[in-house]
Coordinates of N, CA and C in Angstrom, one line a residue:
G1 N -34.2 -50.6 91.7 CA -32.9 -50.7 92.2 C -31.9 -50.1 91.1
G2 N -30.7 -50.0 91.5 CA -29.7 -49.5 90.6 C -28.3 -49.9 91.0
I3 N -27.4 -49.8 90.1 CA -26.0 -50.1 90.3 C -25.2 -49.0 89.6
G4 N -24.0 -48.7 90.2 CA -23.2 -47.7 89.6 C -21.7 -48.1 89.6
I5 N -21.0 -47.5 88.8 CA -19.5 -47.7 88.8 C -18.9 -46.3 88.5
S6 N -17.8 -46.0 89.2 CA -17.1 -44.8 88.9 C -15.6 -45.0 88.8
F7 N -15.0 -44.1 88.0 CA -13.6 -44.1 87.8 C -13.1 -42.7 87.3
A8 N -11.9 -42.6 87.2 CA -11.3 -41.3 86.7 C -10.5 -41.6 85.5
I9 N -10.6 -40.7 84.5 CA -9.8 -40.7 83.3 C -9.0 -39.4 83.3
G10 N -7.8 -39.4 83.6 CA -7.0 -38.2 83.8 C -7.6 -37.4 85.0
K11 N -8.0 -36.2 84.8 CA -8.5 -35.4 85.9 C -10.1 -35.4 86.0
S12 N -10.7 -36.2 85.0 CA -12.1 -36.2 85.0 C -12.7 -37.4 85.7
K13 N -13.6 -37.2 86.6 CA -14.3 -38.2 87.4 C -15.6 -38.6 86.7
L14 N -15.8 -39.9 86.4 CA -17.0 -40.3 85.7 C -17.8 -41.3 86.5
C15 N -19.1 -41.3 86.4 CA -20.0 -42.2 87.1 C -21.0 -42.8 86.1
F16 N -21.2 -44.1 86.0 CA -22.2 -44.7 85.2 C -23.2 -45.4 86.1
V17 N -24.4 -45.1 85.9 CA -25.5 -45.7 86.7 C -26.5 -46.4 85.8
N18 N -26.9 -47.6 86.2 CA -27.9 -48.4 85.5 C -29.0 -48.7 86.5
S19 N -30.3 -48.4 86.1 CA -31.4 -48.6 87.1 C -32.6 -49.2 86.5
H20 N -33.5 -49.7 87.3 CA -34.8 -50.1 86.9 C -35.8 -49.4 87.8
L21 N -36.5 -48.4 87.2 CA -37.4 -47.6 88.0 C -38.9 -48.1 87.8
S22 N -39.7 -47.7 88.7 CA -41.2 -48.1 88.6 C -41.8 -47.6 87.3
A23 N -42.6 -48.5 86.7 CA -43.2 -48.2 85.4 C -44.5 -47.5 85.5
H24 N -45.0 -46.9 84.4 CA -46.4 -46.3 84.2 C -46.5 -44.9 84.8
Q25 N -47.4 -44.2 84.2 CA -47.5 -42.8 84.5 C -48.0 -42.5 86.0
H26 N -48.8 -43.4 86.5 CA -49.2 -43.2 87.9 C -48.1 -43.4 88.9
N27 N -46.9 -43.8 88.5 CA -45.8 -44.1 89.5 C -44.8 -43.0 89.4
V28 N -45.1 -41.8 88.9 CA -44.1 -40.7 88.7 C -43.5 -40.4 90.1
G29 N -44.3 -40.2 91.1 CA -43.8 -39.9 92.4 C -42.8 -41.0 92.9
R30 N -43.2 -42.2 92.7 CA -42.3 -43.3 93.2 C -41.0 -43.3 92.4
R31 N -41.1 -43.1 91.1 CA -39.9 -43.0 90.2 C -38.9 -41.9 90.7
T32 N -39.5 -40.8 91.0 CA -38.7 -39.6 91.5 C -38.0 -40.0 92.8
F33 N -38.7 -40.7 93.7 CA -38.1 -41.1 94.9 C -37.0 -42.1 94.7
E34 N -37.3 -43.1 93.8 CA -36.3 -44.1 93.5 C -35.0 -43.5 92.9
F35 N -35.2 -42.5 92.0 CA -34.1 -41.8 91.4 C -33.2 -41.1 92.5
A36 N -33.9 -40.4 93.4 CA -33.2 -39.7 94.5 C -32.5 -40.7 95.5
K37 N -33.2 -41.8 95.8 CA -32.6 -42.8 96.7 C -31.4 -43.4 96.1
I38 N -31.5 -43.8 94.8 CA -30.3 -44.5 94.2 C -29.2 -43.4 94.1
S39 N -29.5 -42.2 93.8 CA -28.4 -41.2 93.7 C -27.8 -41.0 95.1
Y40 N -28.6 -40.9 96.1 CA -28.0 -40.6 97.4 C -27.2 -41.8 97.9
D41 N -27.8 -43.0 97.7 CA -27.1 -44.3 98.2 C -25.8 -44.5 97.5
L42 N -25.7 -44.2 96.2 CA -24.5 -44.3 95.5 C -23.5 -43.3 96.0
A43 N -23.9 -42.0 96.1 CA -23.0 -41.0 96.6 C -22.5 -41.3 98.0
E44 N -23.4 -41.8 98.8 CA -23.0 -42.2 100.2 C -21.9 -43.2 100.2
A45 N -22.0 -44.2 99.2 CA -21.0 -45.2 99.2 C -19.7 -44.8 98.6
I46 N -19.7 -43.8 97.7 CA -18.4 -43.5 96.9 C -18.0 -42.0 97.0
C47 N -18.7 -41.2 97.7 CA -18.4 -39.8 97.9 C -18.3 -39.4 99.4
D48 N -17.7 -38.3 99.7 CA -17.7 -37.8 101.0 C -18.9 -36.9 101.2
L49 N -19.9 -37.4 101.9 CA -21.2 -36.7 102.0 C -21.2 -35.7 103.2
N50 N -20.1 -35.5 103.8 CA -20.0 -34.6 104.9 C -20.2 -33.1 104.4
D51 N -20.0 -32.9 103.1 CA -20.2 -31.6 102.5 C -21.6 -31.3 102.2
Y52 N -22.5 -32.3 102.3 CA -23.9 -32.1 101.9 C -24.8 -31.8 103.1
T53 N -25.7 -30.9 103.0 CA -26.7 -30.6 104.0 C -28.1 -30.7 103.5
G54 N -29.0 -31.0 104.3 CA -30.4 -31.1 103.9 C -30.8 -32.5 103.4
L55 N -29.9 -33.4 103.3 CA -30.2 -34.8 102.9 C -30.6 -35.6 104.1
T56 N -31.6 -36.4 104.0 CA -32.1 -37.2 105.1 C -31.8 -38.7 104.8
N57 N -32.0 -39.5 105.7 CA -31.8 -41.0 105.6 C -32.5 -41.5 104.4
A58 N -31.8 -42.1 103.4 CA -32.4 -42.6 102.2 C -33.1 -43.9 102.4
N59 N -32.9 -44.5 103.6 CA -33.6 -45.8 103.9 C -35.0 -45.7 104.4
N60 N -35.5 -44.5 104.4 CA -36.9 -44.3 104.8 C -37.8 -44.9 103.7
V61 N -38.8 -45.6 104.1 CA -39.7 -46.3 103.2 C -40.6 -45.2 102.5
E62 N -41.1 -44.3 103.3 CA -42.0 -43.3 102.7 C -41.2 -42.3 101.9
V63 N -41.9 -41.6 100.9 CA -41.2 -40.6 100.1 C -40.9 -39.4 101.0
D64 N -39.6 -39.1 101.0 CA -39.1 -38.0 101.8 C -38.9 -36.8 100.9
Q65 N -39.8 -35.8 100.9 CA -39.7 -34.6 100.0 C -38.4 -33.9 100.2
A66 N -37.8 -33.8 101.3 CA -36.5 -33.1 101.5 C -35.4 -33.8 100.7
L67 N -35.5 -35.2 100.7 CA -34.5 -35.9 99.9 C -34.7 -35.7 98.4
V68 N -36.0 -35.7 98.0 CA -36.3 -35.5 96.5 C -35.9 -34.1 96.1
A69 N -36.1 -33.1 96.9 CA -35.8 -31.7 96.6 C -34.3 -31.3 96.7
A70 N -33.6 -32.1 97.4 CA -32.2 -31.8 97.6 C -31.4 -31.9 96.3
A71 N -30.3 -31.2 96.2 CA -29.5 -31.3 95.0 C -28.9 -32.7 94.9
N72 N -28.8 -33.2 93.7 CA -28.4 -34.5 93.5 C -26.9 -34.6 93.8
P73 N -26.5 -35.4 94.9 CA -25.1 -35.4 95.3 C -24.2 -36.0 94.3
L74 N -24.7 -36.8 93.4 CA -23.8 -37.4 92.3 C -23.3 -36.3 91.4
L75 N -24.1 -35.3 91.2 CA -23.6 -34.2 90.3 C -22.5 -33.4 90.9
S76 N -22.5 -33.4 92.2 CA -21.4 -32.7 92.9 C -20.2 -33.5 93.1
C77 N -20.3 -34.8 93.0 CA -19.1 -35.7 93.2 C -18.3 -35.9 91.9
F78 N -19.0 -35.9 90.7 CA -18.4 -36.3 89.5 C -18.5 -35.2 88.4
D79 N -17.6 -35.2 87.5 CA -17.6 -34.3 86.4 C -18.7 -34.7 85.4
L80 N -18.9 -36.0 85.2 CA -20.0 -36.5 84.3 C -20.7 -37.7 84.9
V81 N -22.0 -37.7 84.8 CA -22.8 -38.8 85.3 C -23.6 -39.3 84.1
F82 N -23.5 -40.6 83.8 CA -24.3 -41.2 82.7 C -25.3 -42.1 83.4
W83 N -26.6 -41.8 83.1 CA -27.7 -42.6 83.8 C -28.4 -43.4 82.7
F84 N -28.5 -44.7 82.9 CA -29.2 -45.6 82.0 C -30.4 -46.3 82.7
G85 N -31.5 -46.3 82.1 CA -32.7 -47.0 82.7 C -33.8 -46.1 83.1

């Protein structure tokens, strides 16, 4: 899971994310999915996602390759994204 906070300083929009992703080398696919899901869910909560195409429902339990391959919406919403975890 993950949690994020965003704010603006002057004209710069910043986002800070802290997450706990699946451990170990054999979970690379799961980690990639978790990263994409956290990114999409945060962007959905704090950005206008009507501008994004090709993103699918992040609530799918199975790994959705279209979601993983899509551009990270957080990078389009903010000037700087800091990811911890």
